[in-house]
């Protein structure tokens, strides 16, 4: 039964795998902007809650700012390149 479900998932979702991956990456980029908004100088009303997530996203800053087209990190206190 599990192998049949895997085959059906590949048949129906397989052609859209790239679209799903791109949508997930766009959501991750938006999440990074929301979490790092205060560090980027944008007022963030939810900064009290997102400050706890900063240590989690610091590992992903380099990949994120490269995808956004920035040569260097936009954060003054964090240099990854």
mmCIF file with all atom_site columns, N, CA and C in Angstrom:
data_model
loop_
_atom_site.group_PDB
_atom_site.id
_atom_site.type_symbol
_atom_site.label_atom_id
_atom_site.label_alt_id
_atom_site.label_comp_id
_atom_site.label_asym_id
_atom_site.label_entity_id
_atom_site.label_seq_id
_atom_site.pdbx_PDB_ins_code
_atom_site.Cartn_x
_atom_site.Cartn_y
_atom_site.Cartn_z
_atom_site.occupancy
_atom_site.B_iso_or_equiv
_atom_site.pdbx_formal_charge
_atom_site.auth_seq_id
_atom_site.auth_comp_id
_atom_site.auth_asym_id
_atom_site.auth_atom_id
_atom_site.pdbx_PDB_model_num
ATOM 1   N N  . UNK A 1 1  ? 0.818  -1.185 0.000   1.00 0.00 ? 1  UNK A N  1
ATOM 2   C CA . UNK A 1 1  ? 0.000  0.000  0.000   1.00 0.00 ? 1  UNK A CA 1
ATOM 3   C C  . UNK A 1 1  ? 0.873  1.265  0.000   1.00 0.00 ? 1  UNK A C  1
ATOM 4   N N  . UNK A 1 2  ? 1.971  1.257  0.780   1.00 0.00 ? 2  UNK A N  1
ATOM 5   C CA . UNK A 1 2  ? 2.855  2.426  0.822   1.00 0.00 ? 2  UNK A CA 1
ATOM 6   C C  . UNK A 1 2  ? 3.566  2.636  -0.515  1.00 0.00 ? 2  UNK A C  1
ATOM 7   N N  . UNK A 1 3  ? 3.953  1.543  -1.153  1.00 0.00 ? 3  UNK A N  1
ATOM 8   C CA . UNK A 1 3  ? 4.631  1.704  -2.438  1.00 0.00 ? 3  UNK A CA 1
ATOM 9   C C  . UNK A 1 3  ? 3.670  2.237  -3.498  1.00 0.00 ? 3  UNK A C  1
ATOM 10  N N  . UNK A 1 4  ? 2.417  1.830  -3.425  1.00 0.00 ? 4  UNK A N  1
ATOM 11  C CA . UNK A 1 4  ? 1.413  2.347  -4.369  1.00 0.00 ? 4  UNK A CA 1
ATOM 12  C C  . UNK A 1 4  ? 1.189  3.839  -4.137  1.00 0.00 ? 4  UNK A C  1
ATOM 13  N N  . UNK A 1 5  ? 1.172  4.248  -2.875  1.00 0.00 ? 5  UNK A N  1
ATOM 14  C CA . UNK A 1 5  ? 1.003  5.674  -2.571  1.00 0.00 ? 5  UNK A CA 1
ATOM 15  C C  . UNK A 1 5  ? 2.197  6.464  -3.065  1.00 0.00 ? 5  UNK A C  1
ATOM 16  N N  . UNK A 1 6  ? 3.406  5.911  -2.929  1.00 0.00 ? 6  UNK A N  1
ATOM 17  C CA . UNK A 1 6  ? 4.605  6.580  -3.434  1.00 0.00 ? 6  UNK A CA 1
ATOM 18  C C  . UNK A 1 6  ? 4.593  6.718  -4.941  1.00 0.00 ? 6  UNK A C  1
ATOM 19  N N  . UNK A 1 7  ? 4.140  5.689  -5.633  1.00 0.00 ? 7  UNK A N  1
ATOM 20  C CA . UNK A 1 7  ? 4.064  5.736  -7.093  1.00 0.00 ? 7  UNK A CA 1
ATOM 21  C C  . UNK A 1 7  ? 3.041  6.778  -7.533  1.00 0.00 ? 7  UNK A C  1
ATOM 22  N N  . UNK A 1 8  ? 1.895  6.792  -6.881  1.00 0.00 ? 8  UNK A N  1
ATOM 23  C CA . UNK A 1 8  ? 0.869  7.780  -7.234  1.00 0.00 ? 8  UNK A CA 1
ATOM 24  C C  . UNK A 1 8  ? 1.354  9.210  -6.955  1.00 0.00 ? 8  UNK A C  1
ATOM 25  N N  . UNK A 1 9  ? 2.059  9.390  -5.847  1.00 0.00 ? 9  UNK A N  1
ATOM 26  C CA . UNK A 1 9  ? 2.584  10.723 -5.547  1.00 0.00 ? 9  UNK A CA 1
ATOM 27  C C  . UNK A 1 9  ? 3.577  11.145 -6.620  1.00 0.00 ? 9  UNK A C  1
ATOM 28  N N  . UNK A 1 10 ? 4.435  10.234 -7.057  1.00 0.00 ? 10 UNK A N  1
ATOM 29  C CA . UNK A 1 10 ? 5.398  10.567 -8.108  1.00 0.00 ? 10 UNK A CA 1
ATOM 30  C C  . UNK A 1 10 ? 4.709  10.867 -9.439  1.00 0.00 ? 10 UNK A C  1
ATOM 31  N N  . UNK A 1 11 ? 3.664  10.147 -9.744  1.00 0.00 ? 11 UNK A N  1
ATOM 32  C CA . UNK A 1 11 ? 2.965  10.345 -11.008 1.00 0.00 ? 11 UNK A CA 1
ATOM 33  C C  . UNK A 1 11 ? 2.248  11.692 -11.032 1.00 0.00 ? 11 UNK A C  1
ATOM 34  N N  . UNK A 1 12 ? 1.567  12.024 -9.946  1.00 0.00 ? 12 UNK A N  1
ATOM 35  C CA . UNK A 1 12 ? 0.754  13.237 -9.942  1.00 0.00 ? 12 UNK A CA 1
ATOM 36  C C  . UNK A 1 12 ? 1.538  14.486 -9.547  1.00 0.00 ? 12 UNK A C  1
ATOM 37  N N  . UNK A 1 13 ? 2.464  14.363 -8.592  1.00 0.00 ? 13 UNK A N  1
ATOM 38  C CA . UNK A 1 13 ? 3.201  15.540 -8.111  1.00 0.00 ? 13 UNK A CA 1
ATOM 39  C C  . UNK A 1 13 ? 4.552  15.688 -8.788  1.00 0.00 ? 13 UNK A C  1
ATOM 40  N N  . UNK A 1 14 ? 5.035  14.667 -9.440  1.00 0.00 ? 14 UNK A N  1
ATOM 41  C CA . UNK A 1 14 ? 6.354  14.702 -10.068 1.00 0.00 ? 14 UNK A CA 1
ATOM 42  C C  . UNK A 1 14 ? 6.564  15.845 -11.039 1.00 0.00 ? 14 UNK A C  1
ATOM 43  N N  . UNK A 1 15 ? 5.627  16.094 -11.949 1.00 0.00 ? 15 UNK A N  1
ATOM 44  C CA . UNK A 1 15 ? 5.819  17.189 -12.903 1.00 0.00 ? 15 UNK A CA 1
ATOM 45  C C  . UNK A 1 15 ? 5.849  18.571 -12.244 1.00 0.00 ? 15 UNK A C  1
ATOM 46  N N  . UNK A 1 16 ? 5.325  18.665 -11.046 1.00 0.00 ? 16 UNK A N  1
ATOM 47  C CA . UNK A 1 16 ? 5.256  19.956 -10.362 1.00 0.00 ? 16 UNK A CA 1
ATOM 48  C C  . UNK A 1 16 ? 6.292  20.106 -9.257  1.00 0.00 ? 16 UNK A C  1
ATOM 49  N N  . UNK A 1 17 ? 7.246  19.200 -9.187  1.00 0.00 ? 17 UNK A N  1
ATOM 50  C CA . UNK A 1 17 ? 8.250  19.220 -8.110  1.00 0.00 ? 17 UNK A CA 1
ATOM 51  C C  . UNK A 1 17 ? 9.046  20.523 -8.129  1.00 0.00 ? 17 UNK A C  1
ATOM 52  N N  . UNK A 1 18 ? 9.439  20.989 -9.292  1.00 0.00 ? 18 UNK A N  1
ATOM 53  C CA . UNK A 1 18 ? 10.197 22.238 -9.388  1.00 0.00 ? 18 UNK A CA 1
ATOM 54  C C  . UNK A 1 18 ? 9.348  23.430 -8.926  1.00 0.00 ? 18 UNK A C  1
ATOM 55  N N  . UNK A 1 19 ? 8.081  23.435 -9.283  1.00 0.00 ? 19 UNK A N  1
ATOM 56  C CA . UNK A 1 19 ? 7.180  24.509 -8.857  1.00 0.00 ? 19 UNK A CA 1
ATOM 57  C C  . UNK A 1 19 ? 7.004  24.501 -7.347  1.00 0.00 ? 19 UNK A C  1
ATOM 58  N N  . UNK A 1 20 ? 6.850  23.308 -6.771  1.00 0.00 ? 20 UNK A N  1
ATOM 59  C CA . UNK A 1 20 ? 6.707  23.200 -5.322  1.00 0.00 ? 20 UNK A CA 1
ATOM 60  C C  . UNK A 1 20 ? 7.986  23.647 -4.613  1.00 0.00 ? 20 UNK A C  1
ATOM 61  N N  . UNK A 1 21 ? 9.132  23.285 -5.150  1.00 0.00 ? 21 UNK A N  1
ATOM 62  C CA . UNK A 1 21 ? 10.407 23.678 -4.541  1.00 0.00 ? 21 UNK A CA 1
ATOM 63  C C  . UNK A 1 21 ? 10.595 25.189 -4.609  1.00 0.00 ? 21 UNK A C  1
ATOM 64  N N  . UNK A 1 22 ? 10.223 25.802 -5.712  1.00 0.00 ? 22 UNK A N  1
ATOM 65  C CA . UNK A 1 22 ? 10.334 27.259 -5.850  1.00 0.00 ? 22 UNK A CA 1
ATOM 66  C C  . UNK A 1 22 ? 9.393  27.971 -4.883  1.00 0.00 ? 22 UNK A C  1
ATOM 67  N N  . UNK A 1 23 ? 8.177  27.463 -4.735  1.00 0.00 ? 23 UNK A N  1
ATOM 68  C CA . UNK A 1 23 ? 7.224  28.056 -3.801  1.00 0.00 ? 23 UNK A CA 1
ATOM 69  C C  . UNK A 1 23 ? 7.743  27.942 -2.367  1.00 0.00 ? 23 UNK A C  1
ATOM 70  N N  . UNK A 1 24 ? 8.339  26.806 -2.028  1.00 0.00 ? 24 UNK A N  1
ATOM 71  C CA . UNK A 1 24 ? 8.909  26.634 -0.690  1.00 0.00 ? 24 UNK A CA 1
ATOM 72  C C  . UNK A 1 24 ? 10.066 27.602 -0.468  1.00 0.00 ? 24 UNK A C  1
ATOM 73  N N  . UNK A 1 25 ? 10.901 27.796 -1.464  1.00 0.00 ? 25 UNK A N  1
ATOM 74  C CA . UNK A 1 25 ? 12.019 28.722 -1.344  1.00 0.00 ? 25 UNK A CA 1
ATOM 75  C C  . UNK A 1 25 ? 11.528 30.163 -1.187  1.00 0.00 ? 25 UNK A C  1
ATOM 76  N N  . UNK A 1 26 ? 10.479 30.539 -1.904  1.00 0.00 ? 26 UNK A N  1
ATOM 77  C CA . UNK A 1 26 ? 9.899  31.876 -1.760  1.00 0.00 ? 26 UNK A CA 1
ATOM 78  C C  . UNK A 1 26 ? 9.343  32.088 -0.356  1.00 0.00 ? 26 UNK A C  1
ATOM 79  N N  . UNK A 1 27 ? 8.690  31.068 0.198   1.00 0.00 ? 27 UNK A N  1
ATOM 80  C CA . UNK A 1 27 ? 8.180  31.167 1.559   1.00 0.00 ? 27 UNK A CA 1
ATOM 81  C C  . UNK A 1 27 ? 9.327  31.289 2.567   1.00 0.00 ? 27 UNK A C  1
ATOM 82  N N  . UNK A 1 28 ? 10.399 30.533 2.358   1.00 0.00 ? 28 UNK A N  1
ATOM 83  C CA . UNK A 1 28 ? 11.556 30.616 3.248   1.00 0.00 ? 28 UNK A CA 1
ATOM 84  C C  . UNK A 1 28 ? 12.204 31.995 3.181   1.00 0.00 ? 28 UNK A C  1
ATOM 85  N N  . UNK A 1 29 ? 12.283 32.576 1.996   1.00 0.00 ? 29 UNK A N  1
ATOM 86  C CA . UNK A 1 29 ? 12.854 33.921 1.850   1.00 0.00 ? 29 UNK A CA 1
ATOM 87  C C  . UNK A 1 29 ? 12.001 34.965 2.555   1.00 0.00 ? 29 UNK A C  1
ATOM 88  N N  . UNK A 1 30 ? 10.695 34.849 2.439   1.00 0.00 ? 30 UNK A N  1
ATOM 89  C CA . UNK A 1 30 ? 9.803  35.774 3.141   1.00 0.00 ? 30 UNK A CA 1
ATOM 90  C C  . UNK A 1 30 ? 9.954  35.621 4.651   1.00 0.00 ? 30 UNK A C  1
ATOM 91  N N  . UNK A 1 31 ? 10.081 34.395 5.116   1.00 0.00 ? 31 UNK A N  1
ATOM 92  C CA . UNK A 1 31 ? 10.290 34.148 6.543   1.00 0.00 ? 31 UNK A CA 1
ATOM 93  C C  . UNK A 1 31 ? 11.582 34.806 7.020   1.00 0.00 ? 31 UNK A C  1
ATOM 94  N N  . UNK A 1 32 ? 12.648 34.708 6.216   1.00 0.00 ? 32 UNK A N  1
ATOM 95  C CA . UNK A 1 32 ? 13.924 35.338 6.583   1.00 0.00 ? 32 UNK A CA 1
ATOM 96  C C  . UNK A 1 32 ? 13.768 36.851 6.676   1.00 0.00 ? 32 UNK A C  1
ATOM 97  N N  . UNK A 1 33 ? 13.045 37.454 5.759   1.00 0.00 ? 33 UNK A N  1
ATOM 98  C CA . UNK A 1 33 ? 12.835 38.905 5.789   1.00 0.00 ? 33 UNK A CA 1
ATOM 99  C C  . UNK A 1 33 ? 12.062 39.294 7.042   1.00 0.00 ? 33 UNK A C  1
ATOM 100 N N  . UNK A 1 34 ? 11.041 38.533 7.380   1.00 0.00 ? 34 UNK A N  1
ATOM 101 C CA . UNK A 1 34 ? 10.243 38.854 8.555   1.00 0.00 ? 34 UNK A CA 1
ATOM 102 C C  . UNK A 1 34 ? 11.073 38.721 9.830   1.00 0.00 ? 34 UNK A C  1
ATOM 103 N N  . UNK A 1 35 ? 11.856 37.657 9.936   1.00 0.00 ? 35 UNK A N  1
ATOM 104 C CA . UNK A 1 35 ? 12.661 37.440 11.134  1.00 0.00 ? 35 UNK A CA 1
ATOM 105 C C  . UNK A 1 35 ? 13.770 38.481 11.244  1.00 0.00 ? 35 UNK A C  1
ATOM 106 N N  . UNK A 1 36 ? 14.373 38.856 10.127  1.00 0.00 ? 36 UNK A N  1
ATOM 107 C CA . UNK A 1 36 ? 15.519 39.752 10.157  1.00 0.00 ? 36 UNK A CA 1
ATOM 108 C C  . UNK A 1 36 ? 15.137 41.212 9.894   1.00 0.00 ? 36 UNK A C  1
ATOM 109 N N  . UNK A 1 37 ? 13.863 41.531 9.886   1.00 0.00 ? 37 UNK A N  1
ATOM 110 C CA . UNK A 1 37 ? 13.419 42.883 9.564   1.00 0.00 ? 37 UNK A CA 1
ATOM 111 C C  . UNK A 1 37 ? 14.025 43.917 10.506  1.00 0.00 ? 37 UNK A C  1
ATOM 112 N N  . UNK A 1 38 ? 14.037 43.645 11.779  1.00 0.00 ? 38 UNK A N  1
ATOM 113 C CA . UNK A 1 38 ? 14.576 44.603 12.745  1.00 0.00 ? 38 UNK A CA 1
ATOM 114 C C  . UNK A 1 38 ? 16.066 44.823 12.518  1.00 0.00 ? 38 UNK A C  1
ATOM 115 N N  . UNK A 1 39 ? 16.798 43.773 12.199  1.00 0.00 ? 39 UNK A N  1
ATOM 116 C CA . UNK A 1 39 ? 18.227 43.901 11.936  1.00 0.00 ? 39 UNK A CA 1
ATOM 117 C C  . UNK A 1 39 ? 18.496 44.653 10.634  1.00 0.00 ? 39 UNK A C  1
ATOM 118 N N  . UNK A 1 40 ? 17.546 44.608 9.708   1.00 0.00 ? 40 UNK A N  1
ATOM 119 C CA . UNK A 1 40 ? 17.688 45.318 8.440   1.00 0.00 ? 40 UNK A CA 1
ATOM 120 C C  . UNK A 1 40 ? 17.215 46.762 8.519   1.00 0.00 ? 40 UNK A C  1
ATOM 121 N N  . UNK A 1 41 ? 16.674 47.171 9.662   1.00 0.00 ? 41 UNK A N  1
ATOM 122 C CA . UNK A 1 41 ? 16.236 48.547 9.839   1.00 0.00 ? 41 UNK A CA 1
ATOM 123 C C  . UNK A 1 41 ? 14.780 48.791 9.520   1.00 0.00 ? 41 UNK A C  1
ATOM 124 N N  . UNK A 1 42 ? 14.018 47.745 9.336   1.00 0.00 ? 42 UNK A N  1
ATOM 125 C CA . UNK A 1 42 ? 12.590 47.859 9.066   1.00 0.00 ? 42 UNK A CA 1
ATOM 126 C C  . UNK A 1 42 ? 11.848 47.622 10.379  1.00 0.00 ? 42 UNK A C  1
ATOM 127 N N  . UNK A 1 43 ? 10.973 48.541 10.781  1.00 0.00 ? 43 UNK A N  1
ATOM 128 C CA . UNK A 1 43 ? 10.241 48.320 12.024  1.00 0.00 ? 43 UNK A CA 1
ATOM 129 C C  . UNK A 1 43 ? 9.402  47.048 11.935  1.00 0.00 ? 43 UNK A C  1
ATOM 130 N N  . UNK A 1 44 ? 9.522  46.241 12.935  1.00 0.00 ? 44 UNK A N  1
ATOM 131 C CA . UNK A 1 44 ? 8.834  44.955 12.946  1.00 0.00 ? 44 UNK A CA 1
ATOM 132 C C  . UNK A 1 44 ? 8.006  44.860 14.217  1.00 0.00 ? 44 UNK A C  1
ATOM 133 N N  . UNK A 1 45 ? 6.682  44.887 14.098  1.00 0.00 ? 45 UNK A N  1
ATOM 134 C CA . UNK A 1 45 ? 5.859  44.818 15.309  1.00 0.00 ? 45 UNK A CA 1
ATOM 135 C C  . UNK A 1 45 ? 5.958  43.480 16.027  1.00 0.00 ? 45 UNK A C  1
ATOM 136 N N  . UNK A 1 46 ? 6.413  42.456 15.341  1.00 0.00 ? 46 UNK A N  1
ATOM 137 C CA . UNK A 1 46 ? 6.536  41.138 15.954  1.00 0.00 ? 46 UNK A CA 1
ATOM 138 C C  . UNK A 1 46 ? 7.975  40.828 16.356  1.00 0.00 ? 46 UNK A C  1
ATOM 139 N N  . UNK A 1 47 ? 8.822  41.847 16.482  1.00 0.00 ? 47 UNK A N  1
ATOM 140 C CA . UNK A 1 47 ? 10.239 41.594 16.784  1.00 0.00 ? 47 UNK A CA 1
ATOM 141 C C  . UNK A 1 47 ? 10.438 40.917 18.123  1.00 0.00 ? 47 UNK A C  1
ATOM 142 N N  . UNK A 1 48 ? 9.547  41.144 19.060  1.00 0.00 ? 48 UNK A N  1
ATOM 143 C CA . UNK A 1 48 ? 9.647  40.483 20.359  1.00 0.00 ? 48 UNK A CA 1
ATOM 144 C C  . UNK A 1 48 ? 9.599  38.971 20.197  1.00 0.00 ? 48 UNK A C  1
ATOM 145 N N  . UNK A 1 49 ? 8.815  38.487 19.255  1.00 0.00 ? 49 UNK A N  1
ATOM 146 C CA . UNK A 1 49 ? 8.657  37.052 19.045  1.00 0.00 ? 49 UNK A CA 1
ATOM 147 C C  . UNK A 1 49 ? 9.685  36.493 18.078  1.00 0.00 ? 49 UNK A C  1
ATOM 148 N N  . UNK A 1 50 ? 10.114 37.296 17.122  1.00 0.00 ? 50 UNK A N  1
ATOM 149 C CA . UNK A 1 50 ? 11.047 36.782 16.117  1.00 0.00 ? 50 UNK A CA 1
ATOM 150 C C  . UNK A 1 50 ? 12.497 36.827 16.575  1.00 0.00 ? 50 UNK A C  1
ATOM 151 N N  . UNK A 1 51 ? 12.808 37.552 17.633  1.00 0.00 ? 51 UNK A N  1
ATOM 152 C CA . UNK A 1 51 ? 14.196 37.629 18.089  1.00 0.00 ? 51 UNK A CA 1
ATOM 153 C C  . UNK A 1 51 ? 14.703 36.259 18.542  1.00 0.00 ? 51 UNK A C  1
ATOM 154 N N  . UNK A 1 52 ? 13.805 35.410 19.002  1.00 0.00 ? 52 UNK A N  1
ATOM 155 C CA . UNK A 1 52 ? 14.200 34.066 19.413  1.00 0.00 ? 52 UNK A CA 1
ATOM 156 C C  . UNK A 1 52 ? 14.620 33.209 18.223  1.00 0.00 ? 52 UNK A C  1
ATOM 157 N N  . UNK A 1 53 ? 14.196 33.567 17.031  1.00 0.00 ? 53 UNK A N  1
ATOM 158 C CA . UNK A 1 53 ? 14.500 32.776 15.841  1.00 0.00 ? 53 UNK A CA 1
ATOM 159 C C  . UNK A 1 53 ? 15.801 33.194 15.163  1.00 0.00 ? 53 UNK A C  1
ATOM 160 N N  . UNK A 1 54 ? 16.392 34.309 15.564  1.00 0.00 ? 54 UNK A N  1
ATOM 161 C CA . UNK A 1 54 ? 17.615 34.784 14.914  1.00 0.00 ? 54 UNK A CA 1
ATOM 162 C C  . UNK A 1 54 ? 18.745 33.769 14.941  1.00 0.00 ? 54 UNK A C  1
ATOM 163 N N  . UNK A 1 55 ? 19.033 33.102 16.049  1.00 0.00 ? 55 UNK A N  1
ATOM 164 C CA . UNK A 1 55 ? 20.116 32.107 16.009  1.00 0.00 ? 55 UNK A CA 1
ATOM 165 C C  . UNK A 1 55 ? 19.857 30.971 15.022  1.00 0.00 ? 55 UNK A C  1
ATOM 166 N N  . UNK A 1 56 ? 18.607 30.676 14.774  1.00 0.00 ? 56 UNK A N  1
ATOM 167 C CA . UNK A 1 56 ? 18.257 29.604 13.842  1.00 0.00 ? 56 UNK A CA 1
ATOM 168 C C  . UNK A 1 56 ? 18.533 30.023 12.401  1.00 0.00 ? 56 UNK A C  1
ATOM 169 N N  . UNK A 1 57 ? 18.242 31.270 12.058  1.00 0.00 ? 57 UNK A N  1
ATOM 170 C CA . UNK A 1 57 ? 18.365 31.706 10.662  1.00 0.00 ? 57 UNK A CA 1
ATOM 171 C C  . UNK A 1 57 ? 19.747 32.253 10.322  1.00 0.00 ? 57 UNK A C  1
ATOM 172 N N  . UNK A 1 58 ? 20.600 32.510 11.304  1.00 0.00 ? 58 UNK A N  1
ATOM 173 C CA . UNK A 1 58 ? 21.927 33.038 10.994  1.00 0.00 ? 58 UNK A CA 1
ATOM 174 C C  . UNK A 1 58 ? 22.742 32.095 10.111  1.00 0.00 ? 58 UNK A C  1
ATOM 175 N N  . UNK A 1 59 ? 22.501 30.803 10.218  1.00 0.00 ? 59 UNK A N  1
ATOM 176 C CA . UNK A 1 59 ? 23.218 29.853 9.364   1.00 0.00 ? 59 UNK A CA 1
ATOM 177 C C  . UNK A 1 59 ? 22.794 29.965 7.901   1.00 0.00 ? 59 UNK A C  1
ATOM 178 N N  . UNK A 1 60 ? 21.626 30.520 7.654   1.00 0.00 ? 60 UNK A N  1
ATOM 179 C CA . UNK A 1 60 ? 21.088 30.605 6.303   1.00 0.00 ? 60 UNK A CA 1
ATOM 180 C C  . UNK A 1 60 ? 21.240 31.987 5.677   1.00 0.00 ? 60 UNK A C  1
ATOM 181 N N  . UNK A 1 61 ? 21.870 32.930 6.367   1.00 0.00 ? 61 UNK A N  1
ATOM 182 C CA . UNK A 1 61 ? 21.975 34.305 5.886   1.00 0.00 ? 61 UNK A CA 1
ATOM 183 C C  . UNK A 1 61 ? 22.732 34.379 4.568   1.00 0.00 ? 61 UNK A C  1
ATOM 184 N N  . UNK A 1 62 ? 23.828 33.657 4.456   1.00 0.00 ? 62 UNK A N  1
ATOM 185 C CA . UNK A 1 62 ? 24.640 33.737 3.245   1.00 0.00 ? 62 UNK A CA 1
ATOM 186 C C  . UNK A 1 62 ? 23.847 33.302 2.015   1.00 0.00 ? 62 UNK A C  1
ATOM 187 N N  . UNK A 1 63 ? 23.196 32.159 2.079   1.00 0.00 ? 63 UNK A N  1
ATOM 188 C CA . UNK A 1 63 ? 22.405 31.685 0.938   1.00 0.00 ? 63 UNK A CA 1
ATOM 189 C C  . UNK A 1 63 ? 21.267 32.650 0.623   1.00 0.00 ? 63 UNK A C  1
ATOM 190 N N  . UNK A 1 64 ? 20.643 33.201 1.664   1.00 0.00 ? 64 UNK A N  1
ATOM 191 C CA . UNK A 1 64 ? 19.523 34.103 1.466   1.00 0.00 ? 64 UNK A CA 1
ATOM 192 C C  . UNK A 1 64 ? 19.951 35.388 0.758   1.00 0.00 ? 64 UNK A C  1
ATOM 193 N N  . UNK A 1 65 ? 21.016 36.024 1.227   1.00 0.00 ? 65 UNK A N  1
ATOM 194 C CA . UNK A 1 65 ? 21.376 37.301 0.600   1.00 0.00 ? 65 UNK A CA 1
ATOM 195 C C  . UNK A 1 65 ? 21.933 37.101 -0.803  1.00 0.00 ? 65 UNK A C  1
ATOM 196 N N  . UNK A 1 66 ? 22.485 35.940 -1.110  1.00 0.00 ? 66 UNK A N  1
ATOM 197 C CA . UNK A 1 66 ? 22.915 35.655 -2.482  1.00 0.00 ? 66 UNK A CA 1
ATOM 198 C C  . UNK A 1 66 ? 21.701 35.479 -3.398  1.00 0.00 ? 66 UNK A C  1
ATOM 199 N N  . UNK A 1 67 ? 20.642 34.818 -2.896  1.00 0.00 ? 67 UNK A N  1
ATOM 200 C CA . UNK A 1 67 ? 19.419 34.663 -3.695  1.00 0.00 ? 67 UNK A CA 1
ATOM 201 C C  . UNK A 1 67 ? 18.735 35.997 -3.920  1.00 0.00 ? 67 UNK A C  1
ATOM 202 N N  . UNK A 1 68 ? 18.860 36.903 -2.970  1.00 0.00 ? 68 UNK A N  1
ATOM 203 C CA . UNK A 1 68 ? 18.237 38.216 -3.097  1.00 0.00 ? 68 UNK A CA 1
ATOM 204 C C  . UNK A 1 68 ? 19.048 39.146 -4.005  1.00 0.00 ? 68 UNK A C  1
ATOM 205 N N  . UNK A 1 69 ? 20.214 38.720 -4.443  1.00 0.00 ? 69 UNK A N  1
ATOM 206 C CA . UNK A 1 69 ? 21.028 39.508 -5.358  1.00 0.00 ? 69 UNK A CA 1
ATOM 207 C C  . UNK A 1 69 ? 21.979 40.466 -4.668  1.00 0.00 ? 69 UNK A C  1
ATOM 208 N N  . UNK A 1 70 ? 22.206 40.282 -3.387  1.00 0.00 ? 70 UNK A N  1
ATOM 209 C CA . UNK A 1 70 ? 23.110 41.148 -2.636  1.00 0.00 ? 70 UNK A CA 1
ATOM 210 C C  . UNK A 1 70 ? 24.501 40.507 -2.595  1.00 0.00 ? 70 UNK A C  1
ATOM 211 N N  . UNK A 1 71 ? 25.521 41.277 -2.937  1.00 0.00 ? 71 UNK A N  1
ATOM 212 C CA . UNK A 1 71 ? 26.879 40.737 -2.944  1.00 0.00 ? 71 UNK A CA 1
ATOM 213 C C  . UNK A 1 71 ? 27.395 40.460 -1.538  1.00 0.00 ? 71 UNK A C  1
ATOM 214 N N  . UNK A 1 72 ? 27.029 41.335 -0.600  1.00 0.00 ? 72 UNK A N  1
ATOM 215 C CA . UNK A 1 72 ? 27.467 41.167 0.784   1.00 0.00 ? 72 UNK A CA 1
ATOM 216 C C  . UNK A 1 72 ? 26.254 41.103 1.691   1.00 0.00 ? 72 UNK A C  1
ATOM 217 N N  . UNK A 1 73 ? 26.484 40.687 2.916   1.00 0.00 ? 73 UNK A N  1
ATOM 218 C CA . UNK A 1 73 ? 25.410 40.609 3.890   1.00 0.00 ? 73 UNK A CA 1
ATOM 219 C C  . UNK A 1 73 ? 24.866 42.010 4.188   1.00 0.00 ? 73 UNK A C  1
ATOM 220 N N  . UNK A 1 74 ? 23.572 42.195 4.224   1.00 0.00 ? 74 UNK A N  1
ATOM 221 C CA . UNK A 1 74 ? 23.006 43.500 4.525   1.00 0.00 ? 74 UNK A CA 1
ATOM 222 C C  . UNK A 1 74 ? 23.071 43.878 6.008   1.00 0.00 ? 74 UNK A C  1
ATOM 223 N N  . UNK A 1 75 ? 23.507 42.959 6.824   1.00 0.00 ? 75 UNK A N  1
ATOM 224 C CA . UNK A 1 75 ? 23.581 43.200 8.266   1.00 0.00 ? 75 UNK A CA 1
ATOM 225 C C  . UNK A 1 75 ? 24.939 43.798 8.624   1.00 0.00 ? 75 UNK A C  1
ATOM 226 N N  . UNK A 1 76 ? 24.906 44.875 9.396   1.00 0.00 ? 76 UNK A N  1
ATOM 227 C CA . UNK A 1 76 ? 26.154 45.549 9.788   1.00 0.00 ? 76 UNK A CA 1
ATOM 228 C C  . UNK A 1 76 ? 26.975 44.702 10.733  1.00 0.00 ? 76 UNK A C  1
ATOM 229 N N  . UNK A 1 77 ? 26.346 44.005 11.631  1.00 0.00 ? 77 UNK A N  1
ATOM 230 C CA . UNK A 1 77 ? 27.060 43.263 12.661  1.00 0.00 ? 77 UNK A CA 1
ATOM 231 C C  . UNK A 1 77 ? 27.309 41.797 12.294  1.00 0.00 ? 77 UNK A C  1
ATOM 232 N N  . UNK A 1 78 ? 26.941 41.393 11.096  1.00 0.00 ? 78 UNK A N  1
ATOM 233 C CA . UNK A 1 78 ? 27.114 40.002 10.685  1.00 0.00 ? 78 UNK A CA 1
ATOM 234 C C  . UNK A 1 78 ? 27.731 39.965 9.299   1.00 0.00 ? 78 UNK A C  1
ATOM 235 N N  . UNK A 1 79 ? 28.948 39.500 9.221   1.00 0.00 ? 79 UNK A N  1
ATOM 236 C CA . UNK A 1 79 ? 29.636 39.411 7.934   1.00 0.00 ? 79 UNK A CA 1
ATOM 237 C C  . UNK A 1 79 ? 29.874 37.943 7.620   1.00 0.00 ? 79 UNK A C  1
ATOM 238 N N  . UNK A 1 80 ? 29.290 37.462 6.555   1.00 0.00 ? 80 UNK A N  1
ATOM 239 C CA . UNK A 1 80 ? 29.444 36.052 6.216   1.00 0.00 ? 80 UNK A CA 1
ATOM 240 C C  . UNK A 1 80 ? 30.330 35.842 4.983   1.00 0.00 ? 80 UNK A C  1
ATOM 241 N N  . UNK A 1 81 ? 30.603 36.889 4.254   1.00 0.00 ? 81 UNK A N  1
ATOM 242 C CA . UNK A 1 81 ? 31.381 36.743 3.029   1.00 0.00 ? 81 UNK A CA 1
ATOM 243 C C  . UNK A 1 81 ? 32.776 37.327 3.189   1.00 0.00 ? 81 UNK A C  1
#
